[in-house]
Amino acid sequence: MAAVSEFDLWVQGKRQAYVEAAMGLRAAMARVRELGVELTPPQGDWSRRQRWTPQQLRAMAEVARLWDRVITTRIAMDEALDLAAPGQGSGNTARGTG
């Protein structure tokens, strides 16, 4: 069995952090739906005043926090993959997309 380098373990850790964040976000979004919160406005009507319970607001705040975590861990994972294979890149960077 080949030895795994410290760098490879670091890259693997970045990937695992992203997967865990995405799974947490999925669970939080399910919780918001269970509480009866629609994440999109009915027929695009944002002017309709909605009243949320404190429990619903906390659940929505958790979704927002986890979205931030997913985005930051995805950026870190992409940067780690770019370092691991500098010639190939992660395929998710803005370079060369135009």
PDB file of N, CA and C in Angstrom:
ATOM      1  N   MET A   1       0.847  -1.182   0.000  1.00  0.00           N
ATOM      2  CA  MET A   1       0.000   0.000   0.000  1.00  0.00           C
ATOM      3  C   MET A   1       0.889   1.241   0.000  1.00  0.00           C
ATOM      4  N   ALA A   2       0.582   2.163  -0.857  1.00  0.00           N
ATOM      5  CA  ALA A   2       1.384   3.378  -0.980  1.00  0.00           C
ATOM      6  C   ALA A   2       1.122   4.302   0.200  1.00  0.00           C
ATOM      7  N   ALA A   3       2.169   4.966   0.617  1.00  0.00           N
ATOM      8  CA  ALA A   3       2.034   5.927   1.709  1.00  0.00           C
ATOM      9  C   ALA A   3       1.301   7.163   1.198  1.00  0.00           C
ATOM     10  N   VAL A   4       0.437   7.693   2.043  1.00  0.00           N
ATOM     11  CA  VAL A   4      -0.309   8.901   1.689  1.00  0.00           C
ATOM     12  C   VAL A   4       0.456  10.090   2.250  1.00  0.00           C
ATOM     13  N   SER A   5       0.710  11.064   1.403  1.00  0.00           N
ATOM     14  CA  SER A   5       1.468  12.229   1.849  1.00  0.00           C
ATOM     15  C   SER A   5       0.598  13.124   2.728  1.00  0.00           C
ATOM     16  N   GLU A   6       1.270  13.947   3.499  1.00  0.00           N
ATOM     17  CA  GLU A   6       0.572  14.902   4.359  1.00  0.00           C
ATOM     18  C   GLU A   6      -0.267  15.859   3.517  1.00  0.00           C
ATOM     19  N   PHE A   7       0.249  16.235   2.364  1.00  0.00           N
ATOM     20  CA  PHE A   7      -0.487  17.126   1.472  1.00  0.00           C
ATOM     21  C   PHE A   7      -1.774  16.463   0.977  1.00  0.00           C
ATOM     22  N   ASP A   8      -1.679  15.183   0.589  1.00  0.00           N
ATOM     23  CA  ASP A   8      -2.871  14.462   0.133  1.00  0.00           C
ATOM     24  C   ASP A   8      -3.917  14.379   1.236  1.00  0.00           C
ATOM     25  N   LEU A   9      -3.469  14.183   2.467  1.00  0.00           N
ATOM     26  CA  LEU A   9      -4.403  14.159   3.597  1.00  0.00           C
ATOM     27  C   LEU A   9      -5.054  15.522   3.793  1.00  0.00           C
ATOM     28  N   TRP A  10      -4.290  16.588   3.580  1.00  0.00           N
ATOM     29  CA  TRP A  10      -4.824  17.942   3.699  1.00  0.00           C
ATOM     30  C   TRP A  10      -5.910  18.180   2.647  1.00  0.00           C
ATOM     31  N   VAL A  11      -5.635  17.780   1.404  1.00  0.00           N
ATOM     32  CA  VAL A  11      -6.617  17.928   0.328  1.00  0.00           C
ATOM     33  C   VAL A  11      -7.860  17.097   0.642  1.00  0.00           C
ATOM     34  N   GLN A  12      -7.657  15.884   1.113  1.00  0.00           N
ATOM     35  CA  GLN A  12      -8.774  15.011   1.468  1.00  0.00           C
ATOM     36  C   GLN A  12      -9.614  15.634   2.588  1.00  0.00           C
ATOM     37  N   GLY A  13      -8.968  16.278   3.540  1.00  0.00           N
ATOM     38  CA  GLY A  13      -9.682  16.954   4.621  1.00  0.00           C
ATOM     39  C   GLY A  13     -10.546  18.091   4.107  1.00  0.00           C
ATOM     40  N   LYS A  14     -10.041  18.847   3.132  1.00  0.00           N
ATOM     41  CA  LYS A  14     -10.823  19.936   2.529  1.00  0.00           C
ATOM     42  C   LYS A  14     -12.061  19.372   1.832  1.00  0.00           C
ATOM     43  N   ARG A  15     -11.874  18.278   1.131  1.00  0.00           N
ATOM     44  CA  ARG A  15     -12.997  17.646   0.436  1.00  0.00           C
ATOM     45  C   ARG A  15     -14.029  17.138   1.443  1.00  0.00           C
ATOM     46  N   GLN A  16     -13.574  16.517   2.521  1.00  0.00           N
ATOM     47  CA  GLN A  16     -14.481  15.993   3.542  1.00  0.00           C
ATOM     48  C   GLN A  16     -15.250  17.122   4.220  1.00  0.00           C
ATOM     49  N   ALA A  17     -14.597  18.247   4.484  1.00  0.00           N
ATOM     50  CA  ALA A  17     -15.274  19.393   5.104  1.00  0.00           C
ATOM     51  C   ALA A  17     -16.398  19.895   4.208  1.00  0.00           C
ATOM     52  N   TYR A  18     -16.159  19.920   2.909  1.00  0.00           N
ATOM     53  CA  TYR A  18     -17.200  20.356   1.972  1.00  0.00           C
ATOM     54  C   TYR A  18     -18.385  19.392   1.984  1.00  0.00           C
ATOM     55  N   VAL A  19     -18.103  18.101   1.946  1.00  0.00           N
ATOM     56  CA  VAL A  19     -19.173  17.098   1.946  1.00  0.00           C
ATOM     57  C   VAL A  19     -20.006  17.213   3.222  1.00  0.00           C
ATOM     58  N   GLU A  20     -19.343  17.366   4.362  1.00  0.00           N
ATOM     59  CA  GLU A  20     -20.063  17.501   5.629  1.00  0.00           C
ATOM     60  C   GLU A  20     -20.917  18.765   5.648  1.00  0.00           C
ATOM     61  N   ALA A  21     -20.395  19.859   5.123  1.00  0.00           N
ATOM     62  CA  ALA A  21     -21.158  21.111   5.080  1.00  0.00           C
ATOM     63  C   ALA A  21     -22.391  20.958   4.193  1.00  0.00           C
ATOM     64  N   ALA A  22     -22.229  20.326   3.051  1.00  0.00           N
ATOM     65  CA  ALA A  22     -23.356  20.128   2.136  1.00  0.00           C
ATOM     66  C   ALA A  22     -24.425  19.239   2.764  1.00  0.00           C
ATOM     67  N   MET A  23     -24.013  18.206   3.475  1.00  0.00           N
ATOM     68  CA  MET A  23     -24.976  17.332   4.143  1.00  0.00           C
ATOM     69  C   MET A  23     -25.709  18.079   5.255  1.00  0.00           C
ATOM     70  N   GLY A  24     -24.994  18.915   5.991  1.00  0.00           N
ATOM     71  CA  GLY A  24     -25.624  19.717   7.035  1.00  0.00           C
ATOM     72  C   GLY A  24     -26.635  20.692   6.459  1.00  0.00           C
ATOM     73  N   LEU A  25     -26.294  21.291   5.332  1.00  0.00           N
ATOM     74  CA  LEU A  25     -27.212  22.222   4.672  1.00  0.00           C
ATOM     75  C   LEU A  25     -28.475  21.496   4.223  1.00  0.00           C
ATOM     76  N   ARG A  26     -28.312  20.334   3.659  1.00  0.00           N
ATOM     77  CA  ARG A  26     -29.479  19.560   3.217  1.00  0.00           C
ATOM     78  C   ARG A  26     -30.410  19.265   4.393  1.00  0.00           C
ATOM     79  N   ALA A  27     -29.848  18.876   5.519  1.00  0.00           N
ATOM     80  CA  ALA A  27     -30.663  18.591   6.707  1.00  0.00           C
ATOM     81  C   ALA A  27     -31.349  19.854   7.225  1.00  0.00           C
ATOM     82  N   ALA A  28     -30.641  20.975   7.222  1.00  0.00           N
ATOM     83  CA  ALA A  28     -31.222  22.232   7.704  1.00  0.00           C
ATOM     84  C   ALA A  28     -32.358  22.692   6.798  1.00  0.00           C
ATOM     85  N   MET A  29     -32.202  22.517   5.500  1.00  0.00           N
ATOM     86  CA  MET A  29     -33.266  22.909   4.575  1.00  0.00           C
ATOM     87  C   MET A  29     -34.491  22.020   4.759  1.00  0.00           C
ATOM     88  N   ALA A  30     -34.275  20.751   5.037  1.00  0.00           N
ATOM     89  CA  ALA A  30     -35.404  19.856   5.313  1.00  0.00           C
ATOM     90  C   ALA A  30     -36.128  20.297   6.582  1.00  0.00           C
ATOM     91  N   ARG A  31     -35.368  20.708   7.585  1.00  0.00           N
ATOM     92  CA  ARG A  31     -35.962  21.186   8.837  1.00  0.00           C
ATOM     93  C   ARG A  31     -36.807  22.433   8.589  1.00  0.00           C
ATOM     94  N   VAL A  32     -36.325  23.353   7.777  1.00  0.00           N
ATOM     95  CA  VAL A  32     -37.085  24.563   7.453  1.00  0.00           C
ATOM     96  C   VAL A  32     -38.403  24.188   6.773  1.00  0.00           C
ATOM     97  N   ARG A  33     -38.339  23.242   5.842  1.00  0.00           N
ATOM     98  CA  ARG A  33     -39.573  22.812   5.165  1.00  0.00           C
ATOM     99  C   ARG A  33     -40.537  22.154   6.146  1.00  0.00           C
ATOM    100  N   GLU A  34     -40.006  21.366   7.093  1.00  0.00           N
ATOM    101  CA  GLU A  34     -40.857  20.741   8.110  1.00  0.00           C
ATOM    102  C   GLU A  34     -41.594  21.785   8.942  1.00  0.00           C
ATOM    103  N   LEU A  35     -40.968  22.927   9.143  1.00  0.00           N
ATOM    104  CA  LEU A  35     -41.580  23.998   9.928  1.00  0.00           C
ATOM    105  C   LEU A  35     -42.554  24.836   9.107  1.00  0.00           C
ATOM    106  N   GLY A  36     -42.738  24.485   7.853  1.00  0.00           N
ATOM    107  CA  GLY A  36     -43.723  25.155   7.020  1.00  0.00           C
ATOM    108  C   GLY A  36     -43.251  26.426   6.356  1.00  0.00           C
ATOM    109  N   VAL A  37     -41.953  26.619   6.256  1.00  0.00           N
ATOM    110  CA  VAL A  37     -41.423  27.820   5.610  1.00  0.00           C
ATOM    111  C   VAL A  37     -41.173  27.506   4.143  1.00  0.00           C
ATOM    112  N   GLU A  38     -41.731  28.345   3.268  1.00  0.00           N
ATOM    113  CA  GLU A  38     -41.454  28.216   1.843  1.00  0.00           C
ATOM    114  C   GLU A  38     -40.223  29.052   1.535  1.00  0.00           C
ATOM    115  N   LEU A  39     -39.259  28.453   0.882  1.00  0.00           N
ATOM    116  CA  LEU A  39     -38.026  29.167   0.577  1.00  0.00           C
ATOM    117  C   LEU A  39     -38.147  30.032  -0.666  1.00  0.00           C
ATOM    118  N   THR A  40     -39.262  29.940  -1.367  1.00  0.00           N
ATOM    119  CA  THR A  40     -39.535  30.822  -2.500  1.00  0.00           C
ATOM    120  C   THR A  40     -40.881  31.489  -2.249  1.00  0.00           C
ATOM    121  N   PRO A  41     -41.062  32.701  -2.709  1.00  0.00           N
ATOM    122  CA  PRO A  41     -42.337  33.390  -2.476  1.00  0.00           C
ATOM    123  C   PRO A  41     -43.453  32.777  -3.319  1.00  0.00           C
ATOM    124  N   PRO A  42     -44.676  32.811  -2.822  1.00  0.00           N
ATOM    125  CA  PRO A  42     -45.786  32.287  -3.617  1.00  0.00           C
ATOM    126  C   PRO A  42     -45.988  33.129  -4.875  1.00  0.00           C
ATOM    127  N   GLN A  43     -45.906  32.528  -6.029  1.00  0.00           N
ATOM    128  CA  GLN A  43     -46.034  33.184  -7.332  1.00  0.00           C
ATOM    129  C   GLN A  43     -45.194  34.452  -7.433  1.00  0.00           C
ATOM    130  N   GLY A  44     -44.029  34.458  -6.815  1.00  0.00           N
ATOM    131  CA  GLY A  44     -43.120  35.589  -6.925  1.00  0.00           C
ATOM    132  C   GLY A  44     -43.567  36.838  -6.191  1.00  0.00           C
ATOM    133  N   ASP A  45     -44.509  36.733  -5.268  1.00  0.00           N
ATOM    134  CA  ASP A  45     -45.046  37.903  -4.572  1.00  0.00           C
ATOM    135  C   ASP A  45     -44.290  38.146  -3.269  1.00  0.00           C
ATOM    136  N   TRP A  46     -43.187  38.897  -3.359  1.00  0.00           N
ATOM    137  CA  TRP A  46     -42.416  39.210  -2.159  1.00  0.00           C
ATOM    138  C   TRP A  46     -43.080  40.314  -1.336  1.00  0.00           C
ATOM    139  N   SER A  47     -44.066  40.999  -1.903  1.00  0.00           N
ATOM    140  CA  SER A  47     -44.696  42.098  -1.168  1.00  0.00           C
ATOM    141  C   SER A  47     -45.653  41.586  -0.095  1.00  0.00           C
ATOM    142  N   ARG A  48     -46.084  40.350  -0.218  1.00  0.00           N
ATOM    143  CA  ARG A  48     -46.982  39.784   0.783  1.00  0.00           C
ATOM    144  C   ARG A  48     -46.258  39.673   2.119  1.00  0.00           C
ATOM    145  N   ARG A  49     -46.816  40.252   3.133  1.00  0.00           N
ATOM    146  CA  ARG A  49     -46.178  40.231   4.451  1.00  0.00           C
ATOM    147  C   ARG A  49     -46.325  38.840   5.064  1.00  0.00           C
ATOM    148  N   GLN A  50     -45.205  38.314   5.495  1.00  0.00           N
ATOM    149  CA  GLN A  50     -45.223  36.994   6.118  1.00  0.00           C
ATOM    150  C   GLN A  50     -44.819  37.130   7.572  1.00  0.00           C
ATOM    151  N   ARG A  51     -45.416  36.326   8.389  1.00  0.00           N
ATOM    152  CA  ARG A  51     -45.064  36.301   9.812  1.00  0.00           C
ATOM    153  C   ARG A  51     -44.478  34.928  10.123  1.00  0.00           C
ATOM    154  N   TRP A  52     -43.284  34.954  10.693  1.00  0.00           N
ATOM    155  CA  TRP A  52     -42.617  33.714  11.039  1.00  0.00           C
ATOM    156  C   TRP A  52     -42.481  33.601  12.546  1.00  0.00           C
ATOM    157  N   THR A  53     -42.508  32.377  13.017  1.00  0.00           N
ATOM    158  CA  THR A  53     -42.299  32.130  14.440  1.00  0.00           C
ATOM    159  C   THR A  53     -40.808  32.229  14.732  1.00  0.00           C
ATOM    160  N   PRO A  54     -40.447  32.432  15.998  1.00  0.00           N
ATOM    161  CA  PRO A  54     -39.017  32.429  16.340  1.00  0.00           C
ATOM    162  C   PRO A  54     -38.323  31.128  15.926  1.00  0.00           C
ATOM    163  N   GLN A  55     -39.025  30.013  16.038  1.00  0.00           N
ATOM    164  CA  GLN A  55     -38.447  28.726  15.645  1.00  0.00           C
ATOM    165  C   GLN A  55     -38.155  28.707  14.140  1.00  0.00           C
ATOM    166  N   GLN A  56     -39.077  29.230  13.346  1.00  0.00           N
ATOM    167  CA  GLN A  56     -38.858  29.290  11.903  1.00  0.00           C
ATOM    168  C   GLN A  56     -37.694  30.219  11.562  1.00  0.00           C
ATOM    169  N   LEU A  57     -37.623  31.350  12.240  1.00  0.00           N
ATOM    170  CA  LEU A  57     -36.530  32.296  11.990  1.00  0.00           C
ATOM    171  C   LEU A  57     -35.178  31.690  12.346  1.00  0.00           C
ATOM    172  N   ARG A  58     -35.109  30.959  13.460  1.00  0.00           N
ATOM    173  CA  ARG A  58     -33.847  30.300  13.838  1.00  0.00           C
ATOM    174  C   ARG A  58     -33.453  29.258  12.792  1.00  0.00           C
ATOM    175  N   ALA A  59     -34.441  28.518  12.300  1.00  0.00           N
ATOM    176  CA  ALA A  59     -34.156  27.498  11.283  1.00  0.00           C
ATOM    177  C   ALA A  59     -33.653  28.147   9.994  1.00  0.00           C
ATOM    178  N   MET A  60     -34.262  29.266   9.606  1.00  0.00           N
ATOM    179  CA  MET A  60     -33.808  29.965   8.396  1.00  0.00           C
ATOM    180  C   MET A  60     -32.409  30.549   8.597  1.00  0.00           C
ATOM    181  N   ALA A  61     -32.123  31.038   9.795  1.00  0.00           N
ATOM    182  CA  ALA A  61     -30.781  31.558  10.085  1.00  0.00           C
ATOM    183  C   ALA A  61     -29.745  30.442  10.000  1.00  0.00           C
ATOM    184  N   GLU A  62     -30.117  29.252  10.444  1.00  0.00           N
ATOM    185  CA  GLU A  62     -29.207  28.104  10.352  1.00  0.00           C
ATOM    186  C   GLU A  62     -28.928  27.755   8.889  1.00  0.00           C
ATOM    187  N   VAL A  63     -29.947  27.819   8.045  1.00  0.00           N
ATOM    188  CA  VAL A  63     -29.749  27.568   6.614  1.00  0.00           C
ATOM    189  C   VAL A  63     -28.773  28.591   6.035  1.00  0.00           C
ATOM    190  N   ALA A  64     -28.957  29.856   6.390  1.00  0.00           N
ATOM    191  CA  ALA A  64     -28.055  30.902   5.884  1.00  0.00           C
ATOM    192  C   ALA A  64     -26.623  30.661   6.355  1.00  0.00           C
ATOM    193  N   ARG A  65     -26.458  30.293   7.625  1.00  0.00           N
ATOM    194  CA  ARG A  65     -25.123  30.019   8.165  1.00  0.00           C
ATOM    195  C   ARG A  65     -24.478  28.847   7.431  1.00  0.00           C
ATOM    196  N   LEU A  66     -25.260  27.803   7.177  1.00  0.00           N
ATOM    197  CA  LEU A  66     -24.719  26.629   6.504  1.00  0.00           C
ATOM    198  C   LEU A  66     -24.441  26.892   5.026  1.00  0.00           C
ATOM    199  N   TRP A  67     -25.231  27.741   4.377  1.00  0.00           N
ATOM    200  CA  TRP A  67     -24.920  28.120   2.994  1.00  0.00           C
ATOM    201  C   TRP A  67     -23.544  28.768   2.947  1.00  0.00           C
ATOM    202  N   ASP A  68     -23.289  29.658   3.905  1.00  0.00           N
ATOM    203  CA  ASP A  68     -21.979  30.307   3.969  1.00  0.00           C
ATOM    204  C   ASP A  68     -20.878  29.268   4.154  1.00  0.00           C
ATOM    205  N   ARG A  69     -21.119  28.295   5.023  1.00  0.00           N
ATOM    206  CA  ARG A  69     -20.118  27.249   5.269  1.00  0.00           C
ATOM    207  C   ARG A  69     -19.878  26.415   4.014  1.00  0.00           C
ATOM    208  N   VAL A  70     -20.953  26.070   3.310  1.00  0.00           N
ATOM    209  CA  VAL A  70     -20.799  25.291   2.079  1.00  0.00           C
ATOM    210  C   VAL A  70     -19.965  26.064   1.057  1.00  0.00           C
ATOM    211  N   ILE A  71     -20.268  27.337   0.908  1.00  0.00           N
ATOM    212  CA  ILE A  71     -19.535  28.149  -0.076  1.00  0.00           C
ATOM    213  C   ILE A  71     -18.062  28.265   0.296  1.00  0.00           C
ATOM    214  N   THR A  72     -17.764  28.565   1.559  1.00  0.00           N
ATOM    215  CA  THR A  72     -16.360  28.734   1.949  1.00  0.00           C
ATOM    216  C   THR A  72     -15.597  27.419   1.905  1.00  0.00           C
ATOM    217  N   THR A  73     -16.248  26.303   2.276  1.00  0.00           N
ATOM    218  CA  THR A  73     -15.537  25.020   2.196  1.00  0.00           C
ATOM    219  C   THR A  73     -15.356  24.592   0.748  1.00  0.00           C
ATOM    220  N   ARG A  74     -16.291  24.953  -0.126  1.00  0.00           N
ATOM    221  CA  ARG A  74     -16.138  24.621  -1.546  1.00  0.00           C
ATOM    222  C   ARG A  74     -14.971  25.397  -2.148  1.00  0.00           C
ATOM    223  N   ILE A  75     -14.859  26.664  -1.779  1.00  0.00           N
ATOM    224  CA  ILE A  75     -13.729  27.467  -2.259  1.00  0.00           C
ATOM    225  C   ILE A  75     -12.416  26.855  -1.783  1.00  0.00           C
ATOM    226  N   ALA A  76     -12.345  26.481  -0.510  1.00  0.00           N
ATOM    227  CA  ALA A  76     -11.127  25.879   0.039  1.00  0.00           C
ATOM    228  C   ALA A  76     -10.809  24.561  -0.653  1.00  0.00           C
ATOM    229  N   MET A  77     -11.847  23.745  -0.923  1.00  0.00           N
ATOM    230  CA  MET A  77     -11.627  22.473  -1.600  1.00  0.00           C
ATOM    231  C   MET A  77     -11.106  22.710  -3.017  1.00  0.00           C
ATOM    232  N   ASP A  78     -11.713  23.652  -3.744  1.00  0.00           N
ATOM    233  CA  ASP A  78     -11.248  23.947  -5.106  1.00  0.00           C
ATOM    234  C   ASP A  78      -9.805  24.434  -5.113  1.00  0.00           C
ATOM    235  N   GLU A  79      -9.456  25.292  -4.155  1.00  0.00           N
ATOM    236  CA  GLU A  79      -8.077  25.778  -4.076  1.00  0.00           C
ATOM    237  C   GLU A  79      -7.116  24.635  -3.772  1.00  0.00           C
ATOM    238  N   ALA A  80      -7.519  23.725  -2.885  1.00  0.00           N
ATOM    239  CA  ALA A  80      -6.670  22.576  -2.560  1.00  0.00           C
ATOM    240  C   ALA A  80      -6.487  21.683  -3.781  1.00  0.00           C
ATOM    241  N   LEU A  81      -7.562  21.455  -4.524  1.00  0.00           N
ATOM    242  CA  LEU A  81      -7.455  20.632  -5.732  1.00  0.00           C
ATOM    243  C   LEU A  81      -6.593  21.309  -6.786  1.00  0.00           C
ATOM    244  N   ASP A  82      -6.679  22.632  -6.884  1.00  0.00           N
ATOM    245  CA  ASP A  82      -5.819  23.369  -7.818  1.00  0.00           C
ATOM    246  C   ASP A  82      -4.349  23.217  -7.442  1.00  0.00           C
ATOM    247  N   LEU A  83      -4.059  23.218  -6.140  1.00  0.00           N
ATOM    248  CA  LEU A  83      -2.677  23.028  -5.690  1.00  0.00           C
ATOM    249  C   LEU A  83      -2.211  21.600  -5.932  1.00  0.00           C
ATOM    250  N   ALA A  84      -3.129  20.643  -5.792  1.00  0.00           N
ATOM    251  CA  ALA A  84      -2.772  19.238  -5.961  1.00  0.00           C
ATOM    252  C   ALA A  84      -2.465  18.912  -7.421  1.00  0.00           C
ATOM    253  N   ALA A  85      -3.177  19.540  -8.334  1.00  0.00           N
ATOM    254  CA  ALA A  85      -2.976  19.287  -9.763  1.00  0.00           C
ATOM    255  C   ALA A  85      -2.964  20.625 -10.490  1.00  0.00           C
ATOM    256  N   PRO A  86      -1.861  21.378 -10.377  1.00  0.00           N
ATOM    257  CA  PRO A  86      -1.836  22.734 -10.925  1.00  0.00           C
ATOM    258  C   PRO A  86      -2.101  22.824 -12.421  1.00  0.00           C
ATOM    259  N   GLY A  87      -1.779  21.821 -13.173  1.00  0.00           N
ATOM    260  CA  GLY A  87      -2.000  21.872 -14.615  1.00  0.00           C
ATOM    261  C   GLY A  87      -3.448  21.651 -15.004  1.00  0.00           C
ATOM    262  N   GLN A  88      -4.201  20.954 -14.148  1.00  0.00           N
ATOM    263  CA  GLN A  88      -5.575  20.612 -14.493  1.00  0.00           C
ATOM    264  C   GLN A  88      -6.585  21.554 -13.863  1.00  0.00           C
ATOM    265  N   GLY A  89      -6.373  21.959 -12.646  1.00  0.00           N
ATOM    266  CA  GLY A  89      -7.340  22.800 -11.951  1.00  0.00           C
ATOM    267  C   GLY A  89      -8.553  21.985 -11.541  1.00  0.00           C
ATOM    268  N   SER A  90      -9.392  22.596 -10.744  1.00  0.00           N
ATOM    269  CA  SER A  90     -10.577  21.904 -10.252  1.00  0.00           C
ATOM    270  C   SER A  90     -11.705  21.916 -11.266  1.00  0.00           C
ATOM    271  N   GLY A  91     -11.595  22.777 -12.273  1.00  0.00           N
ATOM    272  CA  GLY A  91     -12.674  22.915 -13.231  1.00  0.00           C
ATOM    273  C   GLY A  91     -13.748  23.879 -12.768  1.00  0.00           C
ATOM    274  N   ASN A  92     -13.577  24.460 -11.589  1.00  0.00           N
ATOM    275  CA  ASN A  92     -14.585  25.349 -11.030  1.00  0.00           C
ATOM    276  C   ASN A  92     -14.066  26.753 -10.792  1.00  0.00           C
ATOM    277  N   THR A  93     -12.937  27.072 -11.353  1.00  0.00           N
ATOM    278  CA  THR A  93     -12.399  28.412 -11.159  1.00  0.00           C
ATOM    279  C   THR A  93     -12.867  29.314 -12.284  1.00  0.00           C
ATOM    280  N   ALA A  94     -12.764  30.605 -12.072  1.00  0.00           N
ATOM    281  CA  ALA A  94     -13.217  31.572 -13.077  1.00  0.00           C
ATOM    282  C   ALA A  94     -12.233  31.686 -14.236  1.00  0.00           C
ATOM    283  N   ARG A  95     -11.017  31.206 -14.055  1.00  0.00           N
ATOM    284  CA  ARG A  95     -10.012  31.321 -15.109  1.00  0.00           C
ATOM    285  C   ARG A  95     -10.413  30.481 -16.325  1.00  0.00           C
ATOM    286  N   GLY A  96     -10.283  31.079 -17.471  1.00  0.00           N
ATOM    287  CA  GLY A  96     -10.466  30.330 -18.708  1.00  0.00           C
ATOM    288  C   GLY A  96     -11.896  29.948 -19.033  1.00  0.00           C
ATOM    289  N   THR A  97     -12.867  30.618 -18.446  1.00  0.00           N
ATOM    290  CA  THR A  97     -14.248  30.264 -18.742  1.00  0.00           C
ATOM    291  C   THR A  97     -14.844  31.125 -19.837  1.00  0.00           C
ATOM    292  N   GLY A  98     -14.096  32.085 -20.331  1.00  0.00           N
ATOM    293  CA  GLY A  98     -14.664  32.992 -21.324  1.00  0.00           C
ATOM    294  C   GLY A  98     -14.051  32.752 -22.620  1.00  0.00           C
TER     295      GLY A  98
END
